[in-house]
XYZ file of N, CA, C and O in Angstrom:
796
model
N 16.449 29.472 26.909
C 15.199 29.232 26.636
C 15.135 28.272 25.288
O 15.921 27.512 24.407
N 13.370 27.385 25.780
C 13.653 26.611 24.661
C 13.017 25.681 23.678
O 12.776 27.502 23.662
N 13.788 25.225 22.989
C 13.090 25.583 21.378
C 12.026 24.278 20.997
O 12.248 23.676 21.434
N 11.841 25.486 20.348
C 10.449 25.622 20.166
C 10.405 24.372 18.881
O 10.603 24.462 17.748
N 9.165 23.315 19.355
C 8.679 22.116 17.738
C 8.544 22.601 16.956
O 7.104 23.239 16.837
N 8.607 22.328 15.707
C 7.496 22.959 14.659
C 7.460 21.740 13.067
O 8.625 21.044 13.273
N 6.524 21.737 12.403
C 6.527 21.324 11.965
C 6.791 20.794 10.802
O 6.022 22.413 10.378
N 7.856 19.887 10.450
C 8.310 21.412 8.890
C 7.293 19.881 7.929
O 7.943 19.022 7.686
N 6.448 20.125 6.370
C 5.687 19.714 5.699
C 6.840 18.898 4.366
O 7.336 19.940 4.190
N 7.453 17.022 4.056
C 8.264 16.900 3.185
C 7.426 16.716 2.407
O 6.145 15.706 2.987
N 7.103 17.164 0.670
C 6.382 16.134 -0.294
C 6.601 14.704 -0.176
O 8.059 14.517 -0.747
N 6.240 13.593 0.161
C 6.802 12.492 -0.138
C 7.064 11.530 -1.396
O 8.311 10.939 -2.220
N 6.084 12.904 -3.102
C 7.131 11.849 -3.749
C 8.304 12.690 -3.715
O 8.502 12.735 -5.456
N 8.833 13.277 -3.636
C 10.263 14.195 -4.208
C 11.097 12.710 -3.051
O 11.889 13.679 -3.168
N 10.490 11.866 -2.663
C 11.663 10.677 -1.890
C 11.975 10.003 -3.666
O 11.060 9.291 -3.488
N 13.056 10.327 -4.355
C 12.614 9.417 -5.320
C 14.114 8.839 -5.171
O 15.543 9.047 -5.255
N 14.030 7.719 -6.325
C 15.170 6.735 -6.023
C 15.834 6.690 -7.079
O 14.376 5.854 -8.003
N 17.081 6.282 -7.001
C 18.095 6.656 -8.499
C 18.729 4.444 -7.568
O 18.866 4.454 -6.416
N 18.610 3.929 -8.915
C 19.845 2.442 -8.680
C 20.653 2.335 -10.169
O 20.536 2.769 -10.701
N 21.791 1.922 -9.477
C 22.847 1.752 -10.347
C 23.797 -0.091 -10.392
O 22.967 -0.266 -8.937
N 23.705 -1.478 -10.971
C 23.157 -2.792 -10.773
C 25.469 -2.379 -10.355
O 26.240 -1.989 -11.219
N 25.131 -3.331 -9.820
C 26.944 -3.814 -9.593
C 27.755 -4.223 -10.878
O 28.510 -3.871 -10.786
N 26.885 -5.148 -11.705
C 28.088 -5.329 -13.164
C 28.244 -4.127 -14.116
O 28.531 -4.334 -15.350
N 27.921 -2.885 -13.979
C 27.476 -1.635 -14.834
C 28.833 -1.224 -14.511
O 29.711 -1.287 -13.149
N 29.604 -0.735 -15.960
C 30.584 0.307 -15.604
C 30.034 1.718 -14.378
O 29.865 1.761 -14.856
N 31.973 1.648 -14.674
C 31.862 2.591 -13.286
C 31.579 3.834 -13.491
O 30.517 4.586 -13.474
N 31.026 3.856 -14.968
C 31.108 5.737 -15.855
C 29.481 5.401 -16.187
O 28.928 6.459 -16.101
N 28.619 5.169 -15.718
C 27.515 4.447 -15.711
C 27.165 5.307 -15.308
O 26.818 5.783 -13.381
N 25.710 6.323 -15.057
C 25.398 6.635 -13.507
C 23.506 6.533 -13.360
O 23.466 4.893 -14.454
N 23.175 6.574 -12.124
C 22.554 6.326 -11.743
C 20.853 6.174 -12.316
O 20.931 7.446 -12.711
N 19.897 5.568 -13.093
C 18.648 6.072 -13.352
C 18.093 5.892 -12.536
O 17.705 5.365 -11.385
N 16.675 6.952 -12.619
C 15.943 7.574 -11.564
C 14.659 5.422 -11.535
O 14.962 5.305 -13.079
N 13.979 5.140 -10.391
C 13.601 3.921 -11.002
C 11.655 4.026 -9.782
O 10.966 3.715 -10.822
N 12.098 4.672 -9.865
C 10.295 5.177 -8.100
C 10.657 6.582 -7.281
O 11.191 6.756 -6.589
N 9.361 5.403 -6.736
C 8.875 6.778 -5.530
C 9.282 5.844 -4.286
O 9.245 4.780 -4.703
N 9.488 6.527 -3.366
C 8.958 5.520 -2.419
C 7.770 5.063 -1.510
O 6.354 5.349 -2.077
N 7.450 4.042 -1.213
C 6.555 3.084 -1.723
C 5.765 3.193 -0.299
O 5.911 3.830 0.493
N 4.124 2.644 -0.223
C 3.745 2.893 0.723
C 4.296 2.331 2.225
O 4.827 3.379 2.962
N 4.863 1.466 2.518
C 5.575 0.860 3.475
C 6.763 1.408 2.485
O 7.452 0.437 2.258
N 7.626 2.382 3.150
C 8.677 3.286 2.108
C 10.443 2.104 3.753
O 11.504 2.270 1.538
N 10.232 1.432 3.940
C 11.463 0.676 4.588
C 11.456 0.581 6.297
O 10.634 0.978 6.765
N 11.639 -1.073 6.525
C 11.617 -0.796 8.156
C 13.468 -1.309 8.514
O 14.764 -1.735 7.481
N 13.472 -0.386 9.788
C 15.318 -0.910 10.779
C 14.767 -1.601 11.327
O 13.891 -0.997 12.419
N 14.872 -2.902 11.482
C 14.276 -4.305 12.470
C 16.011 -4.209 13.244
O 16.903 -4.730 12.629
N 16.211 -5.059 14.636
C 16.997 -5.370 15.458
C 16.724 -7.265 15.581
O 15.739 -7.044 15.335
N 16.997 -8.178 14.979
C 16.604 -9.017 16.242
C 16.882 -9.041 17.526
O 17.752 -7.939 17.548
N 16.319 -9.184 18.323
C 15.871 -9.166 19.096
C 16.389 -10.742 20.508
O 15.498 -11.650 20.019
N 17.576 -10.738 21.643
C 17.652 -11.624 21.955
C 16.923 -11.530 23.431
O 17.270 -10.567 24.264
N 16.957 -13.145 24.258
C 15.550 -12.562 25.008
C 17.133 -13.509 26.330
O 17.208 -15.298 25.562
N 17.462 -13.072 27.410
C 18.111 -14.055 28.113
C 17.523 -14.432 29.341
O 17.022 -13.042 30.031
N 16.814 -15.549 29.761
C 16.259 -15.530 30.888
C 17.093 -16.058 32.351
O 18.027 -17.133 31.890
N 16.721 -15.371 33.128
C 17.454 -15.579 34.404
C 16.245 -15.751 35.409
O 15.059 -15.874 35.117
N 16.844 -16.532 36.931
C 16.138 -16.448 37.001
C 14.757 -15.425 37.355
O 13.252 -15.492 38.469
N 14.547 -13.931 37.812
C 14.023 -12.997 38.172
C 13.351 -11.825 36.997
O 12.328 -11.374 37.291
N 14.418 -11.706 35.730
C 13.919 -10.905 34.518
C 14.289 -11.982 34.063
O 15.319 -13.295 33.446
N 13.886 -10.718 32.760
C 14.496 -11.750 31.147
C 14.751 -9.897 30.550
O 14.862 -9.235 30.903
N 16.295 -10.903 30.373
C 16.861 -9.432 29.686
C 17.724 -9.976 27.976
O 17.166 -10.688 27.565
N 16.663 -8.366 27.355
C 17.138 -8.371 26.166
C 18.031 -7.497 25.617
O 18.781 -7.012 26.451
N 18.654 -7.846 24.291
C 19.827 -7.385 23.826
C 19.427 -7.467 22.631
O 18.731 -8.219 21.383
N 20.008 -6.284 21.960
C 19.783 -6.015 20.066
C 20.345 -7.348 20.010
O 21.734 -6.403 19.983
N 20.312 -8.037 18.880
C 20.533 -8.505 17.895
C 21.334 -7.795 16.174
O 21.440 -6.387 16.275
N 21.296 -8.502 15.159
C 21.396 -7.648 14.198
C 20.407 -7.375 13.869
O 19.078 -7.125 13.416
N 21.309 -6.383 13.098
C 20.729 -5.004 11.667
C 20.014 -5.986 10.837
O 20.194 -6.825 10.227
N 18.027 -5.719 10.678
C 17.830 -6.311 9.226
C 17.602 -4.846 8.598
O 16.294 -4.192 9.385
N 17.397 -3.907 7.772
C 16.813 -3.023 6.603
C 16.236 -3.744 5.095
O 17.126 -4.329 4.376
N 15.063 -2.746 4.543
C 14.443 -3.488 3.430
C 14.243 -1.860 3.279
O 13.726 -0.770 3.990
N 13.910 -1.949 1.693
C 13.077 -0.315 0.916
C 12.915 -1.055 0.142
O 12.802 -1.447 -0.333
N 11.410 -0.302 0.738
C 9.773 -0.767 -0.148
C 10.325 0.384 -1.703
O 10.141 1.746 -1.411
N 10.233 -0.285 -2.973
C 9.978 1.009 -3.846
C 9.003 0.650 -4.660
O 8.345 -0.212 -5.125
N 8.124 1.654 -4.815
C 7.166 2.398 -5.728
C 8.042 1.974 -7.603
O 7.992 3.468 -7.388
N 8.541 1.314 -7.957
C 9.460 1.698 -9.641
C 8.040 1.692 -10.223
O 7.113 0.572 -10.661
N 7.995 2.569 -11.587
C 7.674 2.554 -12.604
C 8.375 2.501 -14.127
O 8.793 3.272 -13.524
N 8.204 1.928 -14.911
C 8.804 1.433 -16.528
C 7.789 1.356 -16.920
O 6.402 1.562 -17.323
N 8.338 2.343 -18.480
C 7.613 2.078 -20.078
C 8.359 1.221 -20.712
O 9.636 0.591 -20.559
N 7.170 0.445 -21.635
C 8.257 0.059 -22.840
C 8.882 -0.306 -23.502
O 9.069 0.550 -23.719
N 10.501 -0.911 -23.044
C 11.509 -0.379 -23.911
C 12.408 1.010 -23.097
O 13.353 0.551 -23.459
N 12.284 2.101 -22.125
C 12.966 2.147 -21.406
C 14.095 1.165 -20.899
O 15.087 1.677 -20.116
N 14.050 -0.279 -20.661
C 14.886 -1.365 -19.929
C 14.827 -0.883 -18.008
O 15.603 -2.437 -17.542
N 14.035 -0.656 -17.614
C 14.226 -0.994 -16.074
C 13.567 -2.261 -15.964
O 14.957 -2.169 -14.972
N 12.543 -2.808 -16.416
C 11.759 -3.783 -15.946
C 13.087 -5.120 -15.807
O 13.650 -5.681 -15.188
N 14.173 -4.784 -17.054
C 14.918 -5.857 -17.360
C 15.568 -5.858 -17.028
O 17.199 -6.567 -16.846
N 16.297 -4.440 -16.968
C 17.704 -4.531 -15.263
C 17.107 -4.608 -14.351
O 18.110 -5.961 -12.837
N 15.964 -5.321 -13.449
C 15.092 -5.541 -12.306
C 15.740 -7.024 -12.079
O 15.797 -7.960 -11.100
N 14.895 -7.738 -13.927
C 14.964 -9.037 -13.538
C 16.321 -9.438 -13.606
O 16.282 -10.501 -13.464
N 17.172 -8.631 -13.828
C 18.535 -9.626 -14.860
C 19.083 -9.684 -13.066
O 19.779 -10.473 -12.547
N 18.960 -8.209 -12.485
C 19.443 -8.351 -10.820
C 18.754 -9.868 -10.072
O 19.845 -9.957 -9.288
N 17.218 -9.808 -9.998
C 17.215 -10.469 -9.020
C 16.811 -12.322 -9.602
O 17.801 -12.742 -9.172
N 17.878 -12.475 -11.434
C 17.912 -13.693 -11.611
C 19.193 -14.093 -11.389
O 19.229 -14.945 -10.994
N 19.741 -13.675 -11.692
C 21.223 -13.172 -11.313
C 22.003 -12.634 -10.069
O 23.488 -13.159 -9.766
N 20.776 -13.156 -9.269
C 21.369 -11.931 -7.584
C 22.990 -10.692 -8.023
O 23.662 -10.837 -7.093
N 22.395 -9.298 -8.805
C 23.120 -9.068 -8.551
C 22.897 -7.937 -7.820
O 21.797 -7.548 -7.271
N 23.630 -7.425 -7.443
C 24.017 -6.762 -6.035
C 22.971 -5.107 -6.321
O 24.400 -4.340 -7.764
N 22.681 -4.566 -6.263
C 21.983 -3.153 -6.157
C 21.829 -1.808 -5.807
O 22.279 -2.499 -5.062
N 23.072 -1.109 -6.523
C 23.617 0.580 -5.637
C 21.793 1.049 -5.099
O 21.852 2.278 -6.751
N 21.400 1.548 -4.061
C 19.854 1.973 -4.163
C 20.436 3.460 -3.543
O 20.734 3.173 -2.669
N 20.084 4.496 -4.273
C 19.928 6.204 -3.784
C 18.824 6.590 -4.277
O 18.001 6.728 -4.927
N 18.329 7.189 -2.547
C 17.163 7.502 -2.329
C 17.323 9.266 -1.739
O 18.160 9.186 -0.682
N 16.864 10.064 -3.294
C 18.131 11.360 -2.590
C 16.239 12.409 -2.494
O 15.338 11.628 -2.450
N 17.162 13.089 -1.724
C 15.235 13.660 -0.678
C 15.284 14.758 -2.044
O 16.020 16.165 -1.635
N 14.103 14.747 -2.405
C 14.678 16.210 -3.665
C 14.045 17.801 -2.602
O 13.634 18.709 -3.475
N 13.269 16.909 -1.410
C 13.149 18.459 -1.191
C 13.729 19.447 0.246
O 13.826 20.272 -0.450
N 14.749 18.758 -0.035
C 16.911 19.449 0.586
C 17.186 19.701 -0.314
O 18.513 20.062 -0.461
N 17.370 20.032 -2.009
C 18.091 20.254 -3.353
C 18.644 21.963 -2.909
O 17.992 22.760 -2.743
N 20.215 22.211 -2.846
C 20.272 23.171 -2.272
C 21.762 22.930 -4.029
O 22.007 23.128 -4.572
N 21.502 24.922 -3.505
C 22.935 25.355 -5.442
C 22.206 25.617 -6.711
O 21.090 25.701 -6.008
N 23.069 25.543 -7.756
C 22.468 26.002 -8.436
C 22.590 25.274 -9.211
O 23.930 24.907 -9.417
N 22.237 24.972 -10.304
C 22.297 23.969 -12.177
C 23.823 24.292 -12.595
O 24.084 25.855 -12.358
N 25.204 23.961 -12.823
C 25.052 22.424 -12.682
C 25.344 21.812 -11.687
O 26.281 20.712 -11.986
N 25.127 22.196 -10.557
C 26.165 22.211 -8.872
C 25.565 21.790 -8.652
O 26.380 22.003 -6.976
N 24.477 21.466 -7.960
C 22.957 21.165 -7.163
C 23.615 19.448 -6.793
O 24.377 18.863 -7.534
N 22.943 20.378 -5.527
C 23.016 18.284 -3.879
C 22.297 18.047 -3.150
O 21.109 18.776 -3.585
N 21.935 17.098 -2.605
C 20.892 17.311 -1.757
C 20.630 15.817 -0.800
O 22.158 14.832 -1.567
N 20.773 16.530 -0.028
C 21.083 14.823 1.267
C 20.434 13.122 0.109
O 19.695 13.207 0.007
N 21.077 12.021 0.969
C 20.308 10.878 -0.117
C 20.429 9.628 0.758
O 21.568 10.001 1.616
N 20.543 9.009 0.802
C 20.956 7.423 2.070
C 20.571 6.358 0.821
O 20.117 6.140 -0.730
N 22.515 5.587 0.878
C 22.833 4.782 -0.182
C 22.333 3.517 0.316
O 23.017 3.787 2.278
N 22.624 2.291 0.430
C 22.327 1.054 0.754
C 22.545 0.416 -1.053
O 22.805 0.472 -2.217
N 23.080 -0.951 -0.902
C 23.618 -2.405 -1.465
C 22.771 -3.317 -0.920
O 22.128 -3.237 0.122
N 22.405 -3.683 -1.687
C 20.537 -4.504 -2.067
C 20.628 -5.807 -3.377
O 21.373 -5.554 -3.369
N 19.832 -6.130 -2.651
C 19.681 -7.984 -3.003
C 18.484 -7.940 -3.446
O 17.439 -7.028 -2.621
N 17.367 -7.861 -4.008
C 16.135 -7.985 -4.924
C 15.130 -9.778 -4.513
O 16.381 -10.455 -5.456
N 14.927 -9.553 -3.253
C 14.913 -10.989 -2.633
C 13.123 -11.588 -3.828
O 13.375 -13.368 -4.271
N 12.987 -10.601 -4.331
C 11.057 -11.401 -4.529
C 9.800 -9.905 -5.794
O 10.850 -8.825 -5.150
N 10.192 -10.061 -7.182
C 10.283 -9.033 -7.984
C 8.784 -9.177 -7.814
O 8.491 -10.458 -8.841
N 7.598 -8.937 -7.706
C 6.295 -8.764 -8.321
C 5.988 -8.882 -9.764
O 6.825 -8.478 -10.220
N 5.159 -9.635 -10.248
C 4.311 -9.568 -11.644
C 4.486 -7.960 -11.269
O 3.488 -7.184 -10.815
N 4.415 -7.293 -12.760
C 3.382 -5.786 -13.437
C 2.479 -5.524 -13.462
O 1.431 -6.266 -13.483
N 2.277 -5.001 -12.575
C 0.377 -4.139 -13.315
C 0.176 -2.711 -13.718
O 1.276 -1.847 -13.616
N -0.654 -2.496 -14.698
C -0.547 -1.649 -15.903
C -1.164 -0.852 -15.181
O -2.343 -0.520 -14.893
N -1.216 0.198 -15.254
C -1.626 2.065 -14.707
C -2.236 2.870 -15.447
O -0.598 3.640 -16.233
N -2.292 1.972 -16.942
C -2.905 3.160 -17.921
C -1.850 2.824 -18.683
O -1.319 1.174 -19.713
N -1.196 2.822 -18.932
C 0.358 2.975 -20.757
C 1.203 2.282 -19.460
O 2.447 2.251 -19.421
N 1.146 3.161 -17.975
C 2.932 2.780 -17.745
C 2.695 1.694 -16.205
O 1.726 1.291 -16.505
N 3.427 0.888 -16.184
C 3.894 -0.938 -15.778
C 3.949 0.115 -14.508
O 5.071 0.710 -14.181
N 3.518 -0.598 -13.382
C 3.815 -0.360 -12.519
C 4.090 -1.798 -10.648
O 3.546 -2.815 -11.274
N 5.249 -1.482 -10.529
C 5.533 -2.340 -9.342
C 6.091 -1.858 -8.382
O 7.195 -1.134 -7.949
N 5.701 -2.969 -6.698
C 6.786 -2.824 -5.997
C 7.539 -3.680 -5.228
O 6.909 -4.404 -5.436
N 9.081 -3.299 -5.575
C 10.085 -4.040 -5.393
C 10.304 -4.073 -4.439
O 10.483 -3.261 -3.733
N 10.396 -4.592 -3.304
C 11.141 -5.520 -2.060
C 13.089 -5.074 -2.149
O 13.146 -6.261 -2.099
N 13.429 -4.157 -1.670
C 15.216 -4.099 -1.233
C 15.380 -4.542 -0.474
O 15.927 -3.892 1.099
N 16.463 -5.037 -0.303
C 16.729 -5.912 0.878
C 18.046 -5.360 1.387
O 18.899 -5.810 0.555
N 18.248 -4.902 2.113
C 19.594 -3.883 2.405
C 20.991 -5.592 2.552
O 20.280 -5.735 4.062
N 22.026 -4.956 2.634
C 23.578 -6.021 2.715
C 23.558 -4.891 3.795
O 24.013 -3.921 3.528
N 24.196 -4.939 4.555
C 25.126 -4.174 5.866
C 23.303 -3.402 6.875
O 22.853 -3.885 6.720
N 24.156 -1.829 6.574
C 23.332 -0.787 7.000
C 22.892 0.424 5.894
O 25.106 0.476 5.913
N 22.478 0.166 6.118
C 21.973 2.084 4.932
C 22.938 3.435 5.304
O 23.092 3.074 5.949
N 23.266 3.910 4.586
C 24.513 5.051 5.143
C 23.604 6.041 3.829
O 23.078 6.060 3.695
N 24.485 7.677 5.181
C 23.586 8.830 4.269
C 24.327 9.645 4.167
O 25.405 9.508 4.407
N 24.484 10.079 3.033
C 25.592 11.650 2.498
C 24.684 12.990 1.095
O 23.539 12.678 1.589
N 25.161 13.445 0.732
C 25.510 13.968 0.272
C 25.305 13.926 -1.553
O 26.495 13.345 -1.209
N 24.709 14.227 -2.488
C 24.819 13.671 -3.255
C 24.411 15.161 -4.953
O 23.753 15.601 -4.099
N 26.079 14.601 -5.945
C 25.621 15.142 -6.230
C 25.133 15.509 -7.630
O 25.145 14.693 -8.696
N 24.317 15.952 -8.527
C 23.301 16.021 -10.072
C 24.128 15.377 -10.905
O 23.391 14.825 -11.926
N 25.198 15.601 -11.435
C 26.228 14.885 -12.216
C 26.433 13.219 -12.137
O 26.683 12.875 -12.870
N 25.863 12.871 -11.016
C 25.512 11.826 -10.872
C 24.192 10.545 -10.552
O 24.946 9.440 -11.639
N 23.311 11.479 -11.367
C 22.411 10.917 -11.622
C 22.052 11.285 -12.761
O 22.722 12.402 -13.758
N 21.135 10.141 -14.066
C 20.937 10.653 -15.176
C 19.984 11.691 -14.970
O 20.043 12.970 -14.345
N 20.682 12.248 -16.492
C 20.015 13.882 -16.558
C 18.477 14.106 -17.383
O 17.995 13.672 -16.746
N 19.257 15.470 -16.060
C 17.692 16.606 -15.942
C 16.790 15.489 -14.599
O 15.758 15.920 -13.988
N 17.412 14.898 -13.775
C 17.071 13.995 -12.833
C 16.384 15.440 -11.293
O 15.719 14.834 -10.996
N 16.615 16.233 -11.186
C 17.219 17.021 -9.954
C 15.949 18.183 -10.809
O 15.007 18.153 -9.790
N 16.036 18.597 -12.276
C 14.144 18.930 -12.735
C 13.400 18.117 -13.434
O 12.070 18.615 -12.437
N 13.535 17.359 -12.926
C 12.160 16.317 -12.525
C 11.822 16.109 -11.981
O 10.170 17.066 -10.548
N 12.768 16.380 -10.406
C 11.915 15.497 -9.094
C 11.487 17.229 -8.381
O 9.959 17.724 -7.778
N 12.264 18.876 -9.184
C 10.808 19.883 -8.444
C 10.390 19.774 -9.280
O 9.388 19.900 -9.323
N 10.093 19.716 -10.506
C 8.929 20.025 -11.534
C 7.781 18.951 -10.892
O 6.296 19.958 -11.555
N 7.526 17.857 -9.794
C 6.611 17.780 -9.993
C 5.243 18.230 -9.122
O 4.300 17.682 -8.902
N 6.126 19.067 -8.550
C 4.880 20.281 -7.880
C 4.602 21.202 -8.168
O 3.671 22.470 -8.028
N 5.675 21.543 -9.924
C 5.505 22.841 -10.511
C 4.624 23.574 -11.444
O 4.105 22.625 -12.226
N 4.314 24.188 -11.671
C 3.260 25.066 -12.879
C 4.851 24.866 -13.576
O 5.446 25.570 -13.250
N 3.730 24.983 -14.760
C 4.019 25.363 -16.051
C 3.320 26.566 -16.496
O 2.780 26.256 -17.079
N 4.748 26.842 -17.748
C 4.508 28.040 -18.896
C 3.791 27.403 -19.778
O 4.281 26.274 -20.467
N 3.001 28.111 -21.100
C 2.340 27.810 -22.300
C 4.001 27.246 -22.804
O 3.385 26.512 -23.438
N 4.585 27.701 -22.935
C 5.714 27.847 -24.482
C 7.021 26.551 -23.000
O 7.861 25.968 -24.477
N 5.868 26.156 -22.188
C 7.151 24.934 -21.776
C 6.175 23.696 -21.628
O 7.359 22.481 -21.300
N 5.704 23.439 -22.493
C 4.728 22.572 -22.687
C 4.276 21.905 -24.338
O 4.185 23.085 -25.608
N 3.834 20.587 -25.141
C 4.433 20.508 -26.163
C 5.300 20.442 -26.886
O 6.361 20.206 -26.427
N 4.509 19.361 -27.965
C 5.788 18.989 -28.739
C 6.237 20.358 -29.543
O 5.588 20.334 -30.955
N 8.483 20.000 -28.970
C 8.112 21.056 -29.829
C 8.810 21.011 -31.651
O 9.476 21.399 -32.160
N 8.850 19.395 -32.223
C 8.447 19.142 -33.666
C 7.434 19.325 -34.042
O 7.412 18.699 -35.949
N 6.281 19.691 -33.941
C 4.950 19.534 -34.243
C 4.881 20.649 -35.799
O 5.127 21.674 -35.118
N 4.364 20.311 -36.337
C 4.004 20.930 -37.363
C 2.809 21.413 -38.620
O 2.483 22.907 -38.861
N 1.503 20.702 -37.336
C 0.215 20.985 -37.290
C -0.118 21.179 -36.570
O 0.227 21.694 -35.546
N -1.105 22.897 -36.607
C -2.324 22.772 -36.156
C -3.194 22.502 -35.703
O -4.420 22.022 -36.465
N -3.985 22.453 -34.884
C -5.340 21.777 -34.246
C -6.204 22.732 -35.174
O -6.495 24.268 -34.664
N -7.680 21.668 -34.929
C -8.430 22.971 -36.326
C -9.469 23.446 -34.456
O -9.353 23.582 -33.435
N -9.658 25.130 -34.840
C -10.529 26.133 -34.280
C -9.419 26.510 -33.703
O -9.391 27.437 -32.820
N -7.749 26.317 -33.717
C -6.664 27.058 -33.017
C -6.458 28.264 -33.292
O -6.104 28.448 -35.020
N -5.784 29.566 -33.001
C -5.189 30.256 -33.691
C -3.982 30.621 -34.056
O -2.683 30.090 -33.450
N -2.679 30.293 -34.440
C -1.410 30.571 -34.665
C -0.641 32.040 -34.255
O -1.573 32.396 -33.749
N 0.674 32.058 -35.173
C 1.137 32.890 -34.113
C 0.956 34.420 -35.091
O 0.929 35.575 -34.183
N -0.073 34.019 -35.921
C -0.219 35.134 -36.639
C -1.592 35.560 -36.285
O -2.401 36.941 -36.594
N -3.014 35.003 -35.327
C -4.130 35.120 -34.787
C -5.559 34.218 -35.871
O -5.602 35.108 -35.888
N -5.101 34.283 -37.280
C -5.373 33.108 -37.897
C -5.715 31.279 -37.729
O -4.986 30.911 -36.910
N -7.132 31.527 -37.308
C -7.869 30.533 -37.540
C -7.536 29.444 -38.126
O -7.859 29.326 -39.632
N -7.891 28.348 -37.706
C -7.529 26.984 -38.213
C -8.888 26.246 -38.401
O -9.339 25.542 -37.616
N -9.472 26.338 -39.461
C -10.811 25.329 -39.496
C -10.820 24.151 -40.512
O -9.026 23.654 -40.086
N -11.212 22.951 -39.503
C -10.671 21.173 -40.058
C -10.451 21.300 -41.968
O -11.331 21.654 -42.297
N -10.250 20.307 -41.815
C -10.021 19.855 -43.774
C -9.812 20.645 -44.424
O -8.894 20.793 -45.442
């Protein structure tokens, strides 16, 4: 009996990119830099054509891969500085494309499939601001061929798997807000049900 094709929807925003520069200490974990870009990547080969008297014979040549990442960052988080350093000084970027749609296991030992590539940044566009968050569509040129594997959450910055999961999760009232807040907004109720007036 033939297997029926089924369509499985993956959330595009759960393909999250992490990076680590080649001149960082080995103990450093990969940091989250952004989401899959609109043009997520290319996998091409150079095409060679040999002409004969009757036909053209075509052969696939060298591999060329490129990954486009919508990098987002805020002032002071250091991500732009790392990208600029990698571009200016030609530092290899270790790029990890983690599929948060396929997380398995239980914390703190969860794992997910990922694609790994050693890259260089040839073009670093000027940043654009979306409200208070800066974003830049960065093209990473892959050296060699990207490889697939499985990565564990201890290799990535803290709470990376939870952040990927929470992109589509509903939060409870007690999970939001400022944990250090001591003031109460005018018109709101405190934990005893008392209304607070302005002033």
